PDB file of C-alpha atoms and ligand atoms in Angstrom:
ATOM      1  CA  MET A  36     -24.697  49.158 -15.268  1.00  0.00           C
ATOM      2  CA  ARG A  37     -21.642  48.939 -13.125  1.00  0.00           C
ATOM      3  CA  ARG A  38     -18.754  46.680 -13.639  1.00  0.00           C
ATOM      4  CA  ARG A  39     -17.556  44.981 -10.613  1.00  0.00           C
ATOM      5  CA  ALA A  40     -13.988  44.103 -10.129  1.00  0.00           C
ATOM      6  CA  LEU A  41     -13.637  40.788  -8.502  1.00  0.00           C
ATOM      7  CA  ALA A  42     -10.713  40.500  -6.229  1.00  0.00           C
ATOM      8  CA  LEU A  43      -9.795  36.894  -6.199  1.00  0.00           C
ATOM      9  CA  ALA A  44      -7.659  36.055  -3.262  1.00  0.00           C
ATOM     10  CA  LEU A  45      -6.109  32.748  -4.050  1.00  0.00           C
ATOM     11  CA  ALA A  46      -4.800  31.359  -0.855  1.00  0.00           C
ATOM     12  CA  LEU A  47      -2.550  28.649  -2.098  1.00  0.00           C
ATOM     13  CA  PRO A  48      -1.434  26.299   0.604  1.00  0.00           C
ATOM     14  CA  ALA A  49       2.262  25.848   0.794  1.00  0.00           C
ATOM     15  CA  VAL A  50       2.542  22.226  -0.190  1.00  0.00           C
ATOM     16  CA  LEU A  51       6.228  22.193  -0.772  1.00  0.00           C
ATOM     17  CA  ALA A  52       7.595  18.742  -0.275  1.00  0.00           C
ATOM     18  CA  GLY A  53      10.935  18.994   1.404  1.00  0.00           C
ATOM     19  CA  CYS A  54      12.430  15.988  -0.291  1.00  0.00           C
ATOM     20  CA  ALA A  55      15.896  17.374  -0.812  1.00  0.00           C
ATOM     21  CA  SER A  56      17.600  14.355   0.651  1.00  0.00           C
ATOM     22  CA  ALA A  57      19.133  12.055  -1.912  1.00  0.00           C
ATOM     23  CA  SER A  58      20.086   9.450   0.628  1.00  0.00           C
ATOM     24  CA  SER A  59      18.433   6.078   0.465  1.00  0.00           C
ATOM     25  CA  GLY A  60      17.585   3.722   3.254  1.00  0.00           C
ATOM     26  CA  THR A  61      15.991   4.709   6.499  1.00  0.00           C
ATOM     27  CA  HIS A  62      17.053   8.343   6.595  1.00  0.00           C
ATOM     28  CA  ALA A  63      14.275  10.781   5.915  1.00  0.00           C
ATOM     29  CA  ALA A  64      14.101  14.535   6.043  1.00  0.00           C
ATOM     30  CA  ALA A  65      11.914  16.112   8.682  1.00  0.00           C
ATOM     31  CA  GLY A  66       8.359  16.428   7.496  1.00  0.00           C
ATOM     32  CA  ALA A  67       8.600  13.444   5.183  1.00  0.00           C
ATOM     33  CA  PRO A  68       6.721  10.157   5.327  1.00  0.00           C
ATOM     34  CA  ARG A  69       8.633   7.350   7.036  1.00  0.00           C
ATOM     35  CA  LEU A  70       7.150   4.140   5.771  1.00  0.00           C
ATOM     36  CA  SER A  71       7.673   0.563   6.836  1.00  0.00           C
ATOM     37  CA  VAL A  72       5.851  -2.728   6.451  1.00  0.00           C
ATOM     38  CA  THR A  73       5.422  -5.482   9.023  1.00  0.00           C
ATOM     39  CA  GLY A  74       3.759  -8.863   9.052  1.00  0.00           C
ATOM     40  CA  ALA A  75       3.555  -9.379   5.290  1.00  0.00           C
ATOM     41  CA  TYR A  76       2.151 -12.787   4.395  1.00  0.00           C
ATOM     42  CA  ILE A  77       0.328 -14.667   1.709  1.00  0.00           C
ATOM     43  CA  PRO A  78      -2.077 -17.459   2.696  1.00  0.00           C
ATOM     44  CA  LEU A  79      -1.289 -20.526   0.620  1.00  0.00           C
ATOM     45  CA  PRO A  80      -3.806 -20.301  -2.195  1.00  0.00           C
ATOM     46  CA  SER A  81      -5.855 -23.252  -3.321  1.00  0.00           C
ATOM     47  CA  MET A  82      -5.076 -22.276  -6.891  1.00  0.00           C
ATOM     48  CA  PRO A  83      -1.638 -20.954  -7.836  1.00  0.00           C
ATOM     49  CA  ASP A  84      -3.152 -18.445 -10.225  1.00  0.00           C
ATOM     50  CA  MET A  85      -4.562 -16.192  -7.537  1.00  0.00           C
ATOM     51  CA  ALA A  86      -3.496 -15.349  -4.006  1.00  0.00           C
ATOM     52  CA  ALA A  87      -4.224 -12.694  -1.417  1.00  0.00           C
ATOM     53  CA  GLY A  88      -1.566 -10.634   0.322  1.00  0.00           C
ATOM     54  CA  TYR A  89      -1.762  -8.993   3.736  1.00  0.00           C
ATOM     55  CA  PHE A  90       0.488  -6.660   5.690  1.00  0.00           C
ATOM     56  CA  VAL A  91       0.536  -3.657   7.989  1.00  0.00           C
ATOM     57  CA  LEU A  92       1.846  -0.398   6.597  1.00  0.00           C
ATOM     58  CA  HIS A  93       3.239   2.107   9.081  1.00  0.00           C
ATOM     59  CA  ASN A  94       3.999   5.766   8.572  1.00  0.00           C
ATOM     60  CA  ASP A  95       6.145   7.127  11.397  1.00  0.00           C
ATOM     61  CA  GLY A  96       6.704  10.404   9.585  1.00  0.00           C
ATOM     62  CA  ASP A  97       5.102  13.814   9.877  1.00  0.00           C
ATOM     63  CA  LYS A  98       3.671  13.733   6.374  1.00  0.00           C
ATOM     64  CA  ALA A  99       0.985  11.561   4.849  1.00  0.00           C
ATOM     65  CA  ALA A 100       1.796   9.300   1.929  1.00  0.00           C
ATOM     66  CA  THR A 101      -0.251   7.742  -0.831  1.00  0.00           C
ATOM     67  CA  LEU A 102       0.253   4.122  -1.801  1.00  0.00           C
ATOM     68  CA  THR A 103      -0.268   4.092  -5.546  1.00  0.00           C
ATOM     69  CA  GLY A 104       0.358   0.460  -6.348  1.00  0.00           C
ATOM     70  CA  VAL A 105       2.180  -2.776  -5.633  1.00  0.00           C
ATOM     71  CA  THR A 106       4.194  -4.959  -7.967  1.00  0.00           C
ATOM     72  CA  SER A 107       5.977  -8.261  -7.500  1.00  0.00           C
ATOM     73  CA  PRO A 108       8.637 -10.004  -9.555  1.00  0.00           C
ATOM     74  CA  GLY A 109       6.872 -13.255  -8.593  1.00  0.00           C
ATOM     75  CA  ALA A 110       3.441 -12.345  -9.959  1.00  0.00           C
ATOM     76  CA  GLN A 111       2.043 -11.257 -13.280  1.00  0.00           C
ATOM     77  CA  SER A 112      -0.061  -8.596 -11.634  1.00  0.00           C
ATOM     78  CA  VAL A 113      -0.867  -7.247  -8.199  1.00  0.00           C
ATOM     79  CA  SER A 114      -4.036  -5.293  -7.435  1.00  0.00           C
ATOM     80  CA  MET A 115      -5.222  -3.496  -4.327  1.00  0.00           C
ATOM     81  CA  HIS A 116      -8.766  -4.439  -3.328  1.00  0.00           C
ATOM     82  CA  GLN A 117     -11.285  -3.663  -0.642  1.00  0.00           C
ATOM     83  CA  SER A 118     -13.660  -6.454   0.339  1.00  0.00           C
ATOM     84  CA  THR A 119     -17.269  -5.490   0.907  1.00  0.00           C
ATOM     85  CA  ALA A 120     -20.167  -7.624   2.139  1.00  0.00           C
ATOM     86  CA  SER A 121     -20.736  -9.235  -1.228  1.00  0.00           C
ATOM     87  CA  THR A 122     -17.881  -8.352  -3.517  1.00  0.00           C
ATOM     88  CA  MET A 123     -14.616  -6.485  -3.726  1.00  0.00           C
ATOM     89  CA  VAL A 124     -13.678  -3.240  -5.371  1.00  0.00           C
ATOM     90  CA  ASP A 125     -10.451  -1.864  -6.755  1.00  0.00           C
ATOM     91  CA  LEU A 126      -8.494   0.573  -4.642  1.00  0.00           C
ATOM     92  CA  PRO A 127      -6.628   2.879  -7.015  1.00  0.00           C
ATOM     93  CA  THR A 128      -4.715   4.416  -4.107  1.00  0.00           C
ATOM     94  CA  VAL A 129      -4.506   4.042  -0.343  1.00  0.00           C
ATOM     95  CA  GLN A 130      -3.808   6.975   1.967  1.00  0.00           C
ATOM     96  CA  VAL A 131      -1.349   6.437   4.808  1.00  0.00           C
ATOM     97  CA  PRO A 132      -1.792   9.237   7.363  1.00  0.00           C
ATOM     98  CA  ALA A 133       1.116  10.812   9.170  1.00  0.00           C
ATOM     99  CA  HIS A 134       1.857   8.773  12.294  1.00  0.00           C
ATOM    100  CA  GLY A 135      -0.748   6.331  11.073  1.00  0.00           C
ATOM    101  CA  THR A 136      -1.154   2.686  10.205  1.00  0.00           C
ATOM    102  CA  VAL A 137      -3.029   1.029   7.384  1.00  0.00           C
ATOM    103  CA  THR A 138      -3.835  -2.661   7.693  1.00  0.00           C
ATOM    104  CA  PHE A 139      -4.369  -5.050   4.835  1.00  0.00           C
ATOM    105  CA  ALA A 140      -6.174  -8.024   6.423  1.00  0.00           C
ATOM    106  CA  ARG A 141      -8.752 -10.703   5.798  1.00  0.00           C
ATOM    107  CA  GLY A 142     -12.168  -9.264   5.060  1.00  0.00           C
ATOM    108  CA  GLY A 143     -10.835  -5.808   4.304  1.00  0.00           C
ATOM    109  CA  ARG A 144      -8.104  -4.313   2.219  1.00  0.00           C
ATOM    110  CA  HIS A 145      -5.970  -6.900   0.511  1.00  0.00           C
ATOM    111  CA  LEU A 146      -3.602  -7.468  -2.337  1.00  0.00           C
ATOM    112  CA  MET A 147      -4.664  -9.773  -5.107  1.00  0.00           C
ATOM    113  CA  LEU A 148      -1.728 -11.441  -6.779  1.00  0.00           C
ATOM    114  CA  MET A 149      -2.366 -13.070 -10.139  1.00  0.00           C
ATOM    115  CA  GLY A 150      -0.157 -15.518 -11.971  1.00  0.00           C
ATOM    116  CA  LEU A 151       2.301 -16.406  -9.223  1.00  0.00           C
ATOM    117  CA  ASP A 152       5.418 -17.977 -10.663  1.00  0.00           C
ATOM    118  CA  PRO A 153       6.834 -20.089  -9.168  1.00  0.00           C
ATOM    119  CA  ALA A 154       3.698 -21.499  -7.548  1.00  0.00           C
ATOM    120  CA  PRO A 155       3.793 -20.586  -3.851  1.00  0.00           C
ATOM    121  CA  LYS A 156       4.724 -23.106  -1.146  1.00  0.00           C
ATOM    122  CA  VAL A 157       4.491 -22.626   2.595  1.00  0.00           C
ATOM    123  CA  GLY A 158       7.640 -20.933   3.824  1.00  0.00           C
ATOM    124  CA  ALA A 159       8.503 -19.388   0.480  1.00  0.00           C
ATOM    125  CA  ARG A 160       8.964 -15.656   0.181  1.00  0.00           C
ATOM    126  CA  VAL A 161       7.382 -13.386  -2.365  1.00  0.00           C
ATOM    127  CA  GLU A 162       8.834  -9.941  -2.897  1.00  0.00           C
ATOM    128  CA  LEU A 163       6.389  -7.054  -2.857  1.00  0.00           C
ATOM    129  CA  ASN A 164       7.315  -3.581  -4.074  1.00  0.00           C
ATOM    130  CA  LEU A 165       5.102  -0.831  -2.722  1.00  0.00           C
ATOM    131  CA  ARG A 166       5.125   2.413  -4.666  1.00  0.00           C
ATOM    132  CA  PHE A 167       4.140   5.816  -3.331  1.00  0.00           C
ATOM    133  CA  ASP A 168       3.478   9.066  -5.092  1.00  0.00           C
ATOM    134  CA  ASP A 169       5.406  11.095  -2.555  1.00  0.00           C
ATOM    135  CA  ALA A 170       7.898   8.735  -0.926  1.00  0.00           C
ATOM    136  CA  ALA A 171      10.505   6.199  -1.877  1.00  0.00           C
ATOM    137  CA  PRO A 172       9.332   2.669  -2.714  1.00  0.00           C
ATOM    138  CA  VAL A 173       9.301   0.052   0.019  1.00  0.00           C
ATOM    139  CA  THR A 174      10.296  -3.546  -0.709  1.00  0.00           C
ATOM    140  CA  VAL A 175       9.182  -6.324   1.600  1.00  0.00           C
ATOM    141  CA  GLN A 176       9.325 -10.114   1.570  1.00  0.00           C
ATOM    142  CA  ALA A 177       5.925 -11.685   2.189  1.00  0.00           C
ATOM    143  CA  THR A 178       6.039 -15.183   3.664  1.00  0.00           C
ATOM    144  CA  VAL A 179       3.700 -17.827   2.288  1.00  0.00           C
ATOM    145  CA  GLN A 180       1.745 -19.183   5.270  1.00  0.00           C
ATOM    146  CA  PRO A 181      -0.737 -22.034   5.725  1.00  0.00           C
ATOM    147  CA  LEU A 182      -4.252 -21.097   4.690  1.00  0.00           C
ATOM    148  CA  THR A 183      -5.401 -21.041   8.321  1.00  0.00           C
ATOM    149  CA  TYR A 184      -2.606 -18.742   9.493  1.00  0.00           C
ATOM    150  CA  GLN A 185      -3.664 -15.807  11.658  1.00  0.00           C
ATOM    151  CA  PRO A 186      -1.156 -13.026  12.290  1.00  0.00           C
ATOM    152  CA  GLY A 187      -0.298 -12.439  15.929  1.00  0.00           C
ATOM    153  CA  GLN A 188      -1.159  -9.142  17.519  1.00  0.00           C
TER     154      GLN A 188
HETATM  155 CU1  LIG B 194      -9.519  -9.075  -4.222  1.00  0.00          CU
END
């Protein structure tokens, strides 16, 4: 019986994140995600205990990012959900491709905010803090809109 030497060639991809920049704000190193949020709103909920949140998340950078969660100082908890035909499921993370856009909108991905305090009123703003595993957090003010509000294109 012969012993065979297995030559394992481990081709490890170079996944070095070039996040050497300590600057905050809009500056980002080349090859990093560049994230921004537009159109954040919360339809006025019929019950103050539970509201949906919608927004468009942009990544103008050369590197993908992963949204790992959202928090709000105005809510007890915030979850990321995906609506399906009959129910909705938790989204543990959401991928934001390089030079891509991810939309949270009615009938699809959405935030579910529980325990809003103070109770939302039309025109009020609710701070949302988006956290990423590989990029700086993004804070946005979501405007409480009438229930029938439709975002413009
Ligand atoms: Cu939901």
